[in-house]
CSV table of C-alpha atoms in Angstrom, one decimal:
chain,number,residue,atom,x,y,z
A,1,MET,CA,-95.4,-8.7,-92.7
A,2,ILE,CA,-95.3,-12.3,-91.1
A,3,LEU,CA,-92.5,-14.3,-92.4
A,4,VAL,CA,-92.6,-18.2,-92.6
A,5,PRO,CA,-90.4,-19.3,-91.4
A,6,ASP,CA,-89.3,-16.5,-89.2
A,7,LEU,CA,-86.2,-14.3,-90.4
A,8,ALA,CA,-83.9,-16.1,-87.9
A,9,ASP,CA,-84.2,-19.5,-90.4
A,10,ILE,CA,-84.0,-17.3,-93.3
A,11,GLN,CA,-80.7,-15.8,-92.5
A,12,ARG,CA,-79.5,-18.9,-91.4
A,13,ASN,CA,-80.5,-21.2,-94.5
A,14,ALA,CA,-81.3,-18.6,-97.6
A,15,GLY,CA,-79.5,-19.9,-100.6
A,16,SER,CA,-78.3,-16.0,-101.2
A,17,ASP,CA,-77.2,-12.7,-99.6
A,18,ALA,CA,-79.9,-11.2,-102.4
A,19,GLU,CA,-82.3,-13.8,-100.8
A,20,ARG,CA,-81.5,-12.6,-96.9
A,21,ARG,CA,-81.9,-9.1,-98.0
A,22,VAL,CA,-85.3,-9.2,-99.5
A,23,ALA,CA,-86.6,-11.0,-96.4
A,24,ARG,CA,-85.3,-8.2,-94.3
A,25,LEU,CA,-87.0,-5.7,-96.2
A,26,LEU,CA,-90.5,-7.7,-96.3
A,27,ARG,CA,-90.4,-8.3,-92.9
A,28,GLU,CA,-90.7,-3.9,-92.1
A,29,VAL,CA,-93.4,-4.1,-94.8
A,30,SER,CA,-96.7,-3.2,-93.5
A,31,GLY,CA,-100.2,-1.9,-94.4
A,32,ASP,CA,-101.9,-4.8,-95.1
A,33,GLN,CA,-102.5,-7.1,-91.9
A,34,ASP,CA,-103.3,-10.1,-93.7
A,35,ALA,CA,-100.0,-10.2,-95.2
A,36,VAL,CA,-97.4,-13.0,-94.9
A,37,ALA,CA,-94.4,-14.3,-97.1
A,38,PHE,CA,-92.9,-17.9,-97.5
A,39,HIS,CA,-89.7,-18.1,-98.2
A,40,SER,CA,-87.8,-21.0,-100.6
A,41,VAL,CA,-91.3,-22.6,-101.9
A,42,LYS,CA,-90.7,-25.9,-103.5
A,43,LEU,CA,-94.0,-26.8,-105.8
A,44,ARG,CA,-94.9,-29.8,-107.8
A,45,SER,CA,-94.7,-28.7,-111.5
A,46,HIS,CA,-97.6,-30.1,-113.2
A,47,ALA,CA,-96.3,-29.6,-116.3
A,48,TYR,CA,-93.2,-31.3,-116.2
A,49,LYS,CA,-93.8,-33.9,-113.2
A,50,GLN,CA,-90.7,-32.1,-111.7
A,51,GLN,CA,-90.3,-29.6,-108.7
A,52,ALA,CA,-90.5,-25.9,-109.5
A,53,GLU,CA,-89.3,-23.3,-106.7
A,54,ALA,CA,-90.4,-20.1,-105.5
A,55,ASP,CA,-87.9,-17.6,-103.9
A,56,PHE,CA,-90.8,-16.2,-102.2
A,57,VAL,CA,-94.6,-16.5,-101.8
A,58,VAL,CA,-96.5,-13.5,-100.7
A,59,LEU,CA,-99.8,-12.8,-100.0
A,60,TRP,CA,-100.7,-9.1,-100.5
A,61,LYS,CA,-103.9,-7.4,-100.5
A,62,ARG,CA,-105.7,-10.8,-101.7
A,63,VAL,CA,-102.9,-11.2,-104.7
A,64,LEU,CA,-100.5,-13.8,-105.0
A,65,ILE,CA,-97.2,-12.8,-105.8
A,66,VAL,CA,-94.6,-15.0,-106.5
A,67,ILE,CA,-91.2,-13.7,-106.3
A,68,GLU,CA,-88.0,-14.6,-107.9
A,69,VAL,CA,-84.9,-13.2,-106.9
A,70,LYS,CA,-81.3,-12.9,-108.6
A,71,GLY,CA,-78.6,-11.3,-107.1
A,72,GLY,CA,-75.6,-10.3,-108.7
A,73,GLY,CA,-75.8,-9.0,-112.1
A,74,VAL,CA,-78.6,-10.5,-114.6
A,75,ARG,CA,-78.0,-9.5,-118.9
A,76,LYS,CA,-79.5,-10.9,-122.0
A,77,TYR,CA,-77.4,-11.0,-124.7
A,78,GLU,CA,-77.8,-12.4,-128.3
A,79,GLY,CA,-81.5,-13.8,-126.6
A,80,VAL,CA,-79.8,-15.8,-124.0
A,81,TRP,CA,-80.2,-14.6,-120.4
A,82,TYR,CA,-77.0,-14.7,-118.3
A,83,SER,CA,-76.2,-14.2,-114.2
A,84,VAL,CA,-72.9,-12.4,-113.5
A,85,ASP,CA,-71.6,-13.4,-110.3
A,86,ARG,CA,-69.1,-11.3,-108.4
A,87,ARG,CA,-65.9,-12.1,-110.4
A,88,ASN,CA,-67.8,-11.4,-113.8
A,89,ASP,CA,-68.0,-14.7,-114.6
A,90,TRP,CA,-71.1,-15.3,-117.0
A,91,HIS,CA,-73.7,-18.3,-116.4
A,92,LYS,CA,-76.2,-19.2,-118.5
A,93,LEU,CA,-79.3,-19.1,-117.3
A,94,ALA,CA,-82.4,-21.9,-118.4
A,95,GLY,CA,-84.7,-19.1,-119.5
A,96,SER,CA,-85.4,-15.5,-118.2
A,97,PRO,CA,-86.0,-14.5,-114.4
A,98,MET,CA,-89.5,-13.7,-115.6
A,99,GLU,CA,-89.8,-17.0,-117.2
A,100,GLN,CA,-88.5,-18.6,-113.6
A,101,ALA,CA,-91.1,-16.6,-111.6
A,102,GLN,CA,-93.9,-17.1,-114.1
A,103,SER,CA,-93.5,-21.0,-114.1
A,104,ALA,CA,-93.2,-21.3,-110.4
A,105,MET,CA,-96.4,-18.9,-110.4
A,106,TYR,CA,-98.4,-21.5,-112.8
A,107,ALA,CA,-97.4,-24.5,-110.8
A,108,LEU,CA,-98.8,-23.1,-107.8
A,109,ARG,CA,-101.7,-22.1,-109.7
A,110,ASP,CA,-102.3,-25.5,-110.6
A,111,ILE,CA,-101.5,-27.1,-107.4
A,112,LEU,CA,-104.5,-25.0,-105.2
A,113,LYS,CA,-106.7,-25.3,-108.1
A,114,GLU,CA,-106.4,-29.4,-108.1
A,115,GLU,CA,-107.2,-28.9,-104.3
A,116,GLY,CA,-110.3,-27.0,-104.7
A,117,VAL,CA,-109.6,-23.6,-104.1
A,118,GLY,CA,-111.4,-21.3,-106.2
A,119,TRP,CA,-110.2,-18.4,-108.4
A,120,PHE,CA,-107.5,-15.9,-106.9
A,121,ALA,CA,-105.4,-13.1,-108.4
A,122,HIS,CA,-101.6,-14.1,-109.3
A,123,GLU,CA,-98.7,-12.5,-110.6
A,124,ALA,CA,-95.1,-13.0,-111.1
A,125,VAL,CA,-92.4,-10.2,-110.0
A,126,VAL,CA,-88.6,-10.4,-110.6
A,127,ILE,CA,-86.2,-8.8,-108.2
A,128,THR,CA,-82.8,-7.7,-108.7
A,129,PRO,CA,-81.3,-6.2,-105.8
A,130,ASP,CA,-77.7,-5.4,-107.0
A,131,ILE,CA,-78.5,-3.7,-110.3
A,132,ASP,CA,-80.3,-1.0,-111.9
A,133,THR,CA,-83.7,-1.6,-113.8
A,134,PRO,CA,-83.3,-3.1,-116.9
A,135,PRO,CA,-84.5,-2.0,-120.2
A,136,HIS,CA,-88.4,-2.1,-120.7
A,137,SER,CA,-89.4,-5.3,-122.7
A,138,VAL,CA,-92.8,-6.8,-124.1
A,139,GLU,CA,-92.3,-9.8,-121.4
A,140,TRP,CA,-92.8,-8.1,-118.5
A,141,GLN,CA,-94.8,-5.2,-117.0
A,142,PRO,CA,-92.2,-2.6,-115.7
A,143,THR,CA,-94.2,-3.0,-112.4
A,144,HIS,CA,-93.2,-6.7,-112.2
A,145,TRP,CA,-89.4,-6.2,-112.2
A,146,LEU,CA,-88.0,-4.5,-109.2
A,147,ALA,CA,-84.6,-3.6,-109.3
A,148,LYS,CA,-81.8,-1.4,-106.8
A,149,ASP,CA,-83.6,1.5,-106.4
A,150,ASP,CA,-86.8,-0.7,-104.7
A,151,MET,CA,-84.9,-2.5,-102.0
A,152,THR,CA,-86.2,0.3,-99.6
A,153,VAL,CA,-89.4,-0.7,-97.2
A,154,ALA,CA,-91.1,2.3,-98.8
A,155,GLY,CA,-90.0,1.0,-102.4
A,156,LEU,CA,-90.8,-2.6,-101.6
A,157,THR,CA,-94.0,-1.7,-99.9
A,158,SER,CA,-95.2,0.8,-103.0
A,159,ALA,CA,-94.2,-1.9,-105.7
A,160,LEU,CA,-96.4,-4.4,-104.0
A,161,ASP,CA,-99.2,-2.2,-104.2
A,162,ALA,CA,-99.2,-1.5,-107.7
A,163,VAL,CA,-98.7,-5.2,-108.8
A,164,ALA,CA,-101.7,-5.8,-106.7
A,165,ALA,CA,-103.7,-2.8,-108.1
A,166,ASP,CA,-103.1,-4.0,-111.2
A,167,ALA,CA,-103.9,-7.8,-110.8
A,168,ARG,CA,-105.9,-9.5,-113.0
A,169,LYS,CA,-109.6,-9.8,-112.7
A,170,ALA,CA,-111.8,-13.3,-112.0
A,171,PRO,CA,-113.2,-14.3,-115.3
A,172,THR,CA,-117.2,-14.4,-115.4
A,173,GLY,CA,-118.6,-17.1,-113.7
A,174,GLN,CA,-115.6,-18.4,-111.8
A,175,ARG,CA,-115.8,-19.0,-108.0
A,176,ILE,CA,-113.4,-16.8,-106.2
A,177,ALA,CA,-111.3,-17.9,-103.3
A,178,GLY,CA,-112.2,-16.6,-99.9
A,179,LYS,CA,-109.5,-14.7,-98.2
A,180,ASP,CA,-109.4,-16.8,-95.1
A,181,GLU,CA,-109.7,-19.9,-97.8
A,182,LEU,CA,-106.9,-18.7,-99.7
A,183,ARG,CA,-104.5,-17.4,-96.7
A,184,ALA,CA,-104.8,-21.1,-94.4
A,185,ARG,CA,-103.7,-23.3,-97.7
A,186,LEU,CA,-100.8,-21.3,-98.2
A,187,PHE,CA,-100.3,-21.9,-94.5
A,188,GLY,CA,-100.8,-25.6,-94.5
A,189,GLU,CA,-99.2,-26.3,-98.0
A,190,PHE,CA,-95.4,-24.2,-97.0
A,191,THR,CA,-95.0,-24.1,-93.6
A,192,ARG,CA,-92.7,-26.6,-92.5
A,193,MET,CA,-92.9,-27.4,-88.2
A,194,PRO,CA,-89.7,-28.2,-86.3
A,195,ILE,CA,-88.3,-31.7,-86.7
A,196,LEU,CA,-86.8,-33.1,-83.6
A,197,ASP,CA,-84.5,-35.6,-84.9
A,198,ALA,CA,-83.3,-36.1,-88.7
A,199,GLN,CA,-81.7,-39.5,-87.8
A,200,ARG,CA,-85.0,-41.1,-87.0
A,201,GLY,CA,-86.6,-44.1,-89.7
A,202,ALA,CA,-88.9,-44.1,-91.9
A,203,VAL,CA,-92.2,-44.2,-89.2
A,204,ILE,CA,-90.8,-40.8,-88.4
A,205,GLU,CA,-90.2,-39.1,-91.8
A,206,GLU,CA,-93.6,-39.6,-92.2
A,207,GLN,CA,-94.9,-37.6,-89.3
A,208,ASN,CA,-93.0,-34.8,-89.8
A,209,ARG,CA,-94.4,-34.6,-93.6
A,210,ALA,CA,-98.0,-35.1,-92.1
A,211,THR,CA,-97.2,-32.2,-89.9
A,212,ALA,CA,-98.1,-29.7,-92.6
A,213,GLY,CA,-101.5,-30.1,-92.3
A,214,GLN,CA,-101.8,-29.2,-88.5
A,215,ALA,CA,-99.9,-25.9,-89.7
A,216,ARG,CA,-103.3,-24.2,-91.1
A,217,VAL,CA,-104.0,-23.4,-87.3
A,218,LEU,CA,-101.1,-20.9,-87.9
A,219,ALA,CA,-103.5,-18.5,-90.0
A,220,ALA,CA,-105.9,-18.2,-87.1
A,221,LEU,CA,-103.0,-17.5,-84.3
A,222,ALA,CA,-101.8,-14.7,-86.3
A,223,ARG,CA,-104.5,-12.9,-87.1
A,224,ASN,CA,-106.6,-13.1,-83.3
A,225,PRO,CA,-105.5,-11.6,-80.4
A,226,ARG,CA,-106.5,-14.6,-77.9
A,227,VAL,CA,-106.9,-18.1,-79.0
A,228,MET,CA,-107.4,-21.1,-77.2
A,229,VAL,CA,-106.0,-24.5,-79.6
A,230,PHE,CA,-107.7,-27.7,-78.5
A,231,GLY,CA,-106.1,-31.0,-79.2
A,232,GLY,CA,-105.8,-34.4,-78.0
A,233,ALA,CA,-102.4,-35.9,-77.5
A,234,GLY,CA,-100.1,-36.1,-80.5
A,235,THR,CA,-101.9,-33.8,-82.3
A,236,GLY,CA,-99.1,-31.2,-82.7
A,237,LYS,CA,-100.3,-28.8,-80.2
A,238,SER,CA,-96.7,-27.7,-79.0
A,239,LEU,CA,-95.1,-27.7,-82.6
A,240,VAL,CA,-97.3,-25.3,-83.7
A,241,LEU,CA,-96.8,-22.8,-80.4
A,242,VAL,CA,-93.2,-23.2,-81.3
A,243,GLU,CA,-93.7,-21.6,-84.7
A,244,ALA,CA,-96.3,-19.3,-83.5
A,245,ALA,CA,-94.1,-18.1,-80.9
A,246,LYS,CA,-91.3,-17.4,-83.4
A,247,GLN,CA,-93.6,-15.4,-85.6
A,248,GLU,CA,-94.7,-13.0,-82.7
A,249,ALA,CA,-91.0,-12.2,-81.9
A,250,ASP,CA,-90.0,-11.9,-85.3
A,251,GLN,CA,-93.0,-8.9,-85.4
A,252,GLY,CA,-90.6,-7.6,-82.4
A,253,ARG,CA,-92.9,-8.4,-79.7
A,254,SER,CA,-91.9,-9.6,-76.3
A,255,VAL,CA,-92.7,-13.4,-75.7
A,256,LEU,CA,-93.2,-15.5,-72.8
A,257,ILE,CA,-93.7,-19.2,-73.4
A,258,THR,CA,-94.8,-20.8,-69.9
A,259,PHE,CA,-96.2,-24.5,-68.7
A,260,TYR,CA,-97.2,-25.9,-65.6
A,261,SER,CA,-94.8,-28.7,-65.4
A,262,ALA,CA,-90.7,-27.8,-65.4
A,263,GLU,CA,-90.1,-30.9,-67.8
A,264,LEU,CA,-91.4,-29.0,-70.4
A,265,MET,CA,-88.3,-26.8,-70.5
A,266,ARG,CA,-86.6,-29.5,-72.3
A,267,PHE,CA,-88.5,-29.4,-75.6
A,268,PHE,CA,-89.3,-25.6,-75.8
A,269,ALA,CA,-86.0,-23.8,-74.8
A,270,PRO,CA,-83.4,-25.5,-77.8
A,271,HIS,CA,-86.8,-24.6,-80.5
A,272,VAL,CA,-86.6,-20.9,-79.4
A,273,GLU,CA,-83.2,-20.3,-78.7
A,274,GLY,CA,-81.5,-16.9,-79.4
A,275,ARG,CA,-84.9,-15.4,-80.4
A,276,GLY,CA,-85.3,-13.5,-77.3
A,277,ILE,CA,-88.1,-15.4,-76.5
A,278,ASP,CA,-88.5,-16.2,-72.6
A,279,VAL,CA,-89.2,-20.0,-71.8
A,280,ILE,CA,-90.3,-20.0,-67.9
A,281,ALA,CA,-92.2,-22.4,-65.9
A,282,PHE,CA,-95.6,-20.7,-64.4
A,283,ASP,CA,-94.0,-20.6,-61.1
A,284,GLY,CA,-91.0,-19.1,-62.0
A,285,VAL,CA,-92.9,-16.2,-63.6
A,286,LYS,CA,-91.9,-12.9,-61.8
A,287,PRO,CA,-94.4,-10.6,-61.3
A,288,GLY,CA,-93.8,-7.1,-62.4
A,289,LYS,CA,-92.4,-7.8,-65.9
A,290,ALA,CA,-95.4,-7.9,-68.3
A,291,TYR,CA,-95.2,-9.5,-72.6
A,292,ASP,CA,-97.0,-8.4,-75.2
A,293,ALA,CA,-97.6,-12.2,-76.4
A,294,VAL,CA,-98.0,-15.3,-74.1
A,295,PHE,CA,-98.3,-18.8,-75.1
A,296,ILE,CA,-99.3,-21.5,-72.7
A,297,ASP,CA,-98.9,-24.9,-73.2
A,298,GLU,CA,-100.5,-27.6,-71.1
A,299,ALA,CA,-103.1,-25.0,-70.0
A,300,GLN,CA,-105.7,-27.3,-68.5
A,301,ASP,CA,-103.0,-27.6,-66.0
A,302,LEU,CA,-103.5,-23.8,-65.4
A,303,MET,CA,-107.0,-23.7,-65.6
A,304,SER,CA,-108.1,-22.2,-62.0
A,305,ALA,CA,-108.8,-18.5,-61.0
A,306,GLU,CA,-105.4,-17.9,-59.0
A,307,MET,CA,-103.4,-18.8,-61.8
A,308,MET,CA,-105.8,-17.2,-64.2
A,309,ASP,CA,-105.3,-14.0,-62.4
A,310,ARG,CA,-101.5,-14.6,-62.8
A,311,LEU,CA,-101.6,-14.5,-66.2
A,312,ASP,CA,-104.1,-11.1,-66.5
A,313,ALA,CA,-100.7,-9.6,-64.9
A,314,VAL,CA,-98.0,-11.0,-66.8
A,315,VAL,CA,-99.9,-10.2,-70.4
A,316,ILE,CA,-99.8,-6.8,-71.7
A,317,GLY,CA,-103.3,-5.7,-71.7
A,318,GLY,CA,-104.6,-8.0,-69.2
A,319,ARG,CA,-106.3,-11.2,-69.6
A,320,ASP,CA,-109.5,-9.8,-71.6
A,321,ARG,CA,-107.7,-7.3,-74.0
A,322,GLY,CA,-104.1,-8.9,-74.2
A,323,ARG,CA,-102.5,-11.1,-76.5
A,324,TRP,CA,-102.5,-14.5,-75.2
A,325,ARG,CA,-102.6,-18.2,-76.5
A,326,MET,CA,-103.3,-21.2,-75.1
A,327,PHE,CA,-102.5,-25.0,-75.7
A,328,LEU,CA,-104.9,-27.5,-74.1
A,329,ASP,CA,-106.0,-31.0,-73.9
A,330,THR,CA,-109.3,-31.1,-71.9
A,331,ASN,CA,-109.8,-35.6,-72.4
A,332,ASN,CA,-108.1,-36.6,-69.4
A,333,GLN,CA,-105.1,-34.7,-69.2
A,334,ALA,CA,-107.0,-32.5,-67.1
A,335,HIS,CA,-106.6,-34.9,-64.2
A,336,VAL,CA,-103.1,-35.5,-64.2
A,337,ASP,CA,-101.1,-32.1,-63.0
A,338,GLY,CA,-102.0,-28.8,-61.8
A,339,GLY,CA,-106.0,-28.0,-61.7
A,340,PHE,CA,-108.9,-27.3,-63.6
A,341,ASP,CA,-111.7,-25.2,-62.8
A,342,ASP,CA,-115.1,-26.3,-65.6
A,343,GLU,CA,-116.2,-22.7,-64.3
A,344,VAL,CA,-112.6,-20.6,-65.1
A,345,PHE,CA,-112.6,-22.7,-68.6
A,346,GLU,CA,-115.9,-21.1,-69.4
A,347,LEU,CA,-115.2,-17.7,-68.6
A,348,VAL,CA,-112.0,-17.7,-70.3
A,349,ALA,CA,-113.1,-19.8,-73.6
A,350,SER,CA,-116.0,-16.8,-73.8
A,351,GLU,CA,-112.9,-14.5,-74.1
A,352,ALA,CA,-111.0,-16.0,-76.8
A,353,LEU,CA,-111.1,-17.8,-80.5
A,354,SER,CA,-111.5,-21.6,-80.4
A,355,VAL,CA,-109.8,-23.7,-83.2
A,356,ASP,CA,-109.1,-27.5,-83.2
A,357,LEU,CA,-106.0,-29.9,-84.0
A,358,ASP,CA,-107.6,-32.6,-85.5
A,359,LEU,CA,-104.8,-35.0,-87.2
A,360,ASN,CA,-102.9,-37.1,-84.7
A,361,VAL,CA,-98.9,-36.2,-85.6
A,362,ARG,CA,-97.4,-38.5,-83.4
A,363,ASN,CA,-98.6,-41.8,-82.7
A,364,THR,CA,-99.5,-44.6,-85.2
A,365,GLN,CA,-102.9,-46.0,-86.1
A,366,ALA,CA,-102.6,-48.9,-83.8
A,367,ILE,CA,-101.7,-46.4,-80.7
A,368,VAL,CA,-105.0,-44.1,-81.8
A,369,HIS,CA,-107.2,-47.2,-82.0
A,370,MET,CA,-105.9,-48.5,-78.8
A,371,VAL,CA,-106.8,-45.1,-76.8
A,372,GLN,CA,-110.3,-44.7,-78.6
A,373,GLU,CA,-111.5,-48.3,-77.7
A,374,TYR,CA,-110.2,-48.5,-74.0
A,375,LEU,CA,-110.8,-44.7,-73.2
A,376,GLY,CA,-113.1,-43.2,-75.7
A,377,ALA,CA,-110.6,-40.1,-76.0
A,378,ASP,CA,-110.3,-38.2,-79.4
A,379,VAL,CA,-106.3,-37.8,-80.2
A,380,GLY,CA,-107.2,-36.8,-83.9
A,381,ASP,CA,-108.0,-38.9,-87.3
A,382,PRO,CA,-105.7,-42.2,-87.1
A,383,GLY,CA,-105.4,-42.2,-90.8
A,384,ILE,CA,-101.9,-40.7,-90.9
A,385,VAL,CA,-99.0,-43.0,-89.7
A,386,HIS,CA,-98.5,-46.1,-89.9
A,387,GLY,CA,-96.3,-48.1,-87.9
A,388,GLU,CA,-95.9,-51.6,-85.6
A,389,LYS,CA,-99.0,-52.7,-83.5
A,390,VAL,CA,-99.3,-52.3,-79.9
A,391,ARG,CA,-97.7,-54.9,-78.0
A,392,TRP,CA,-98.6,-57.0,-74.9
A,393,HIS,CA,-96.7,-59.0,-72.5
A,394,THR,CA,-97.5,-60.8,-69.6
A,395,CYS,CA,-95.7,-61.3,-66.9
A,396,ASP,CA,-96.4,-61.6,-62.5
A,397,GLU,CA,-97.1,-58.6,-60.6
A,398,GLU,CA,-93.5,-58.6,-59.0
A,399,THR,CA,-91.9,-58.7,-62.4
A,400,ARG,CA,-93.4,-56.1,-64.2
A,401,LEU,CA,-90.6,-53.3,-64.1
A,402,ALA,CA,-87.7,-56.6,-64.7
A,403,GLU,CA,-90.0,-57.5,-67.6
A,404,ALA,CA,-90.0,-54.0,-68.8
A,405,GLN,CA,-86.5,-53.7,-69.1
A,406,GLU,CA,-86.5,-57.0,-70.8
A,407,VAL,CA,-88.9,-55.6,-73.6
A,408,ALA,CA,-86.4,-52.2,-73.4
A,409,ARG,CA,-83.3,-54.7,-74.2
A,410,ARG,CA,-84.9,-56.7,-77.0
A,411,LEU,CA,-85.9,-52.8,-78.5
A,412,MET,CA,-81.9,-51.8,-78.5
A,413,GLU,CA,-81.2,-55.7,-80.3
A,414,ASP,CA,-83.7,-54.1,-83.0
A,415,GLY,CA,-81.3,-51.0,-83.6
A,416,ILE,CA,-83.2,-48.3,-81.1
A,417,ARG,CA,-81.3,-46.0,-79.4
A,418,ARG,CA,-81.3,-46.2,-75.2
A,419,ASP,CA,-82.2,-42.3,-75.4
A,420,ASP,CA,-85.1,-43.3,-77.1
A,421,ILE,CA,-86.8,-45.9,-74.8
A,422,TRP,CA,-89.0,-44.6,-72.2
A,423,ILE,CA,-90.4,-46.9,-69.5
A,424,ILE,CA,-93.7,-45.2,-67.7
A,425,SER,CA,-95.0,-46.3,-64.5
A,426,THR,CA,-98.2,-45.1,-64.2
A,427,THR,CA,-98.3,-45.1,-60.5
A,428,SER,CA,-95.4,-43.6,-59.5
A,429,THR,CA,-94.7,-39.9,-58.1
A,430,ALA,CA,-90.8,-40.5,-58.4
A,431,PRO,CA,-88.9,-37.7,-60.4
A,432,ARG,CA,-87.1,-38.8,-63.5
A,433,THR,CA,-84.6,-41.6,-62.7
A,434,VAL,CA,-82.8,-44.2,-64.6
A,435,THR,CA,-83.0,-47.8,-63.7
A,436,ASP,CA,-80.4,-50.2,-62.8
A,437,GLY,CA,-80.2,-51.6,-66.3
A,438,GLY,CA,-79.7,-48.5,-67.7
A,439,PHE,CA,-83.3,-47.2,-68.9
A,440,THR,CA,-85.3,-43.6,-68.7
A,441,LEU,CA,-88.1,-44.3,-66.2
A,442,VAL,CA,-90.7,-41.7,-65.8
A,443,THR,CA,-93.9,-40.7,-64.2
A,444,PRO,CA,-97.0,-39.3,-66.4
A,445,ARG,CA,-96.7,-36.2,-64.8
A,446,ILE,CA,-93.0,-35.8,-65.8
A,447,ALA,CA,-94.1,-37.7,-69.4
A,448,LYS,CA,-97.1,-35.2,-70.4
A,449,GLY,CA,-96.3,-33.0,-72.6
A,450,LEU,CA,-92.9,-34.8,-74.1
A,451,GLU,CA,-93.2,-37.7,-76.4
A,452,ALA,CA,-90.2,-40.9,-77.5
A,453,GLU,CA,-89.9,-43.0,-79.8
A,454,SER,CA,-90.6,-46.2,-78.3
A,455,VAL,CA,-92.4,-46.5,-74.9
A,456,ILE,CA,-93.1,-49.0,-72.7
A,457,ILE,CA,-95.3,-49.0,-69.8
A,458,CYS,CA,-95.6,-51.0,-66.7
A,459,ASP,CA,-97.5,-50.8,-63.4
A,460,LEU,CA,-100.8,-50.0,-64.5
A,461,PRO,CA,-102.9,-47.8,-62.2
A,462,PRO,CA,-104.8,-49.9,-59.5
A,463,SER,CA,-108.0,-48.3,-60.6
A,464,PHE,CA,-109.1,-46.8,-63.8
A,465,ASP,CA,-110.9,-43.4,-61.8
A,466,ALA,CA,-110.5,-40.3,-62.9
A,467,ALA,CA,-106.6,-40.0,-61.5
A,468,GLY,CA,-105.9,-43.3,-63.0
A,469,THR,CA,-107.7,-43.3,-66.8
A,470,ALA,CA,-105.5,-40.0,-67.3
A,471,ALA,CA,-102.1,-41.3,-66.3
A,472,PHE,CA,-103.2,-44.6,-68.7
A,473,TYR,CA,-104.2,-41.6,-71.1
A,474,VAL,CA,-100.7,-40.0,-70.9
A,475,ALA,CA,-98.6,-42.9,-70.8
A,476,VAL,CA,-100.2,-44.7,-74.0
A,477,THR,CA,-99.7,-41.3,-76.3
A,478,ARG,CA,-96.3,-40.6,-75.5
A,479,ALA,CA,-94.9,-43.2,-78.0
A,480,ARG,CA,-94.0,-41.8,-81.5
A,481,VAL,CA,-93.2,-45.6,-83.2
A,482,SER,CA,-93.3,-48.5,-80.4
A,483,LEU,CA,-95.7,-48.9,-77.9
A,484,ASP,CA,-95.1,-52.2,-75.3
A,485,ILE,CA,-97.3,-52.6,-72.5
A,486,VAL,CA,-96.5,-55.1,-69.9
A,487,VAL,CA,-99.3,-56.2,-67.4
A,488,SER,CA,-100.1,-58.8,-64.9
A,489,LYS,CA,-103.4,-61.0,-64.9
A,490,ALA,CA,-104.8,-58.6,-62.5
A,491,ASP,CA,-103.8,-55.5,-64.8
A,492,LYS,CA,-105.6,-57.5,-67.5
A,493,LYS,CA,-108.9,-58.0,-65.6
A,494,ARG,CA,-109.3,-54.5,-65.2
A,495,LEU,CA,-108.3,-53.4,-68.5
A,496,GLN,CA,-111.3,-55.8,-69.7
A,497,SER,CA,-113.7,-54.2,-66.9
A,498,LEU,CA,-112.6,-51.0,-68.3
A,499,LEU,CA,-112.9,-51.8,-71.9
A,500,ARG,CA,-117.1,-53.5,-71.5
A,501,GLN,CA,-117.7,-50.2,-69.6
A,502,ARG,CA,-116.6,-48.4,-72.2
A,503,LEU,CA,-118.8,-50.7,-74.6
A,504,GLU,CA,-121.7,-50.5,-72.5
A,505,THR,CA,-121.4,-46.4,-72.8
A,506,LYS,CA,-121.7,-46.6,-76.3
């Protein structure tokens, strides 16, 4: 069964050893290819306007099962429920474990109903892995309270089957939620994407919350062997890739994450460290070793016959029958690095399911609108992240870099960390360097696929041909919070000409 988050995260963050034991068993349970278990779910409780919590929410054979896990002892004495810890100390509970599970189940039912999901079978289950089965009670069905004797893979599988088999039926006249609809809604509601820096400001926090929307693509990734994920810059392709790769590895598959630019190693390696996932730039992938699942970021850079032949050799089953996921932006990024062959793209796309990410979770509204206005590129819905306006700075041709550094110094005075500031030169081909003022200076080729909190652009392209437009597109879509653009009078004229061309072609 797929776990969200993966077992490594659950074992690190679970509140009890009992939850860890249940998670380990759930991961080994099979029998439903669509099954998924979400751990430690917080739910908006409509009844009390508070937070209800479920230890696990499991989708099993089209039935939504909310699980409450109680480690140690659980006892009812004179009508009151208590938990009993390892020191035999008793702690009064607000209600029975079954009442807690049912409360979370009803809260989840109401949330999904409010969001327009049709009727679905839903059940509440209690697991007490450290004690014998409690005496029968009219408060719950015997199949819905699992205890010590059920704590095997076979026992848990049988118990889930029994709960699903006896689940309530849909009332007459109710619209029933489709299996795919319900599954996708659960992924979207409960998946939490990686947070890059917990110390960032309010705009960053808003974006991190918004990433729950893009997680719905994970539902399709988990069920299909070959998938192409399309999304403009800032739609969170790389974050989705990380979570999907962790799920594949958690299922016992050998996993490769690869890409054209070695700079992307900086992003991916820390996120999957310790999970046995190989993170290798495509040029470094050695022949002779094949993987169960291959993930390719910025796949538009590798869209050539030669590169696809090499992919054929590194995925078990080959490209046409193997398990792979390609994440790509065919806007302007297809002209920055590597090679993009339209005929090869059409062939590969015919072999896979195509899904889209259309929610921009990186760039502010102002940046998204500017990209759409000047370049006509689709970088997702701009209505998610609010932030500062794009700032323009005019200077002489020969002082653009100096002005960019001055802007960077002013950002630092406003509290931005030096490491969170990038200066991007759209005309340079030099490697990543540090300016004499101590600021990071990169090129679009280096920056592609990565991001920074604050970006300052200088040295605009001398021509907005395919290469120049692509370089400008990459540069302006790297910023998460603020974007400053340093321009000369000549730069302004070229931008005005670009804008006129865009308006004439609308």
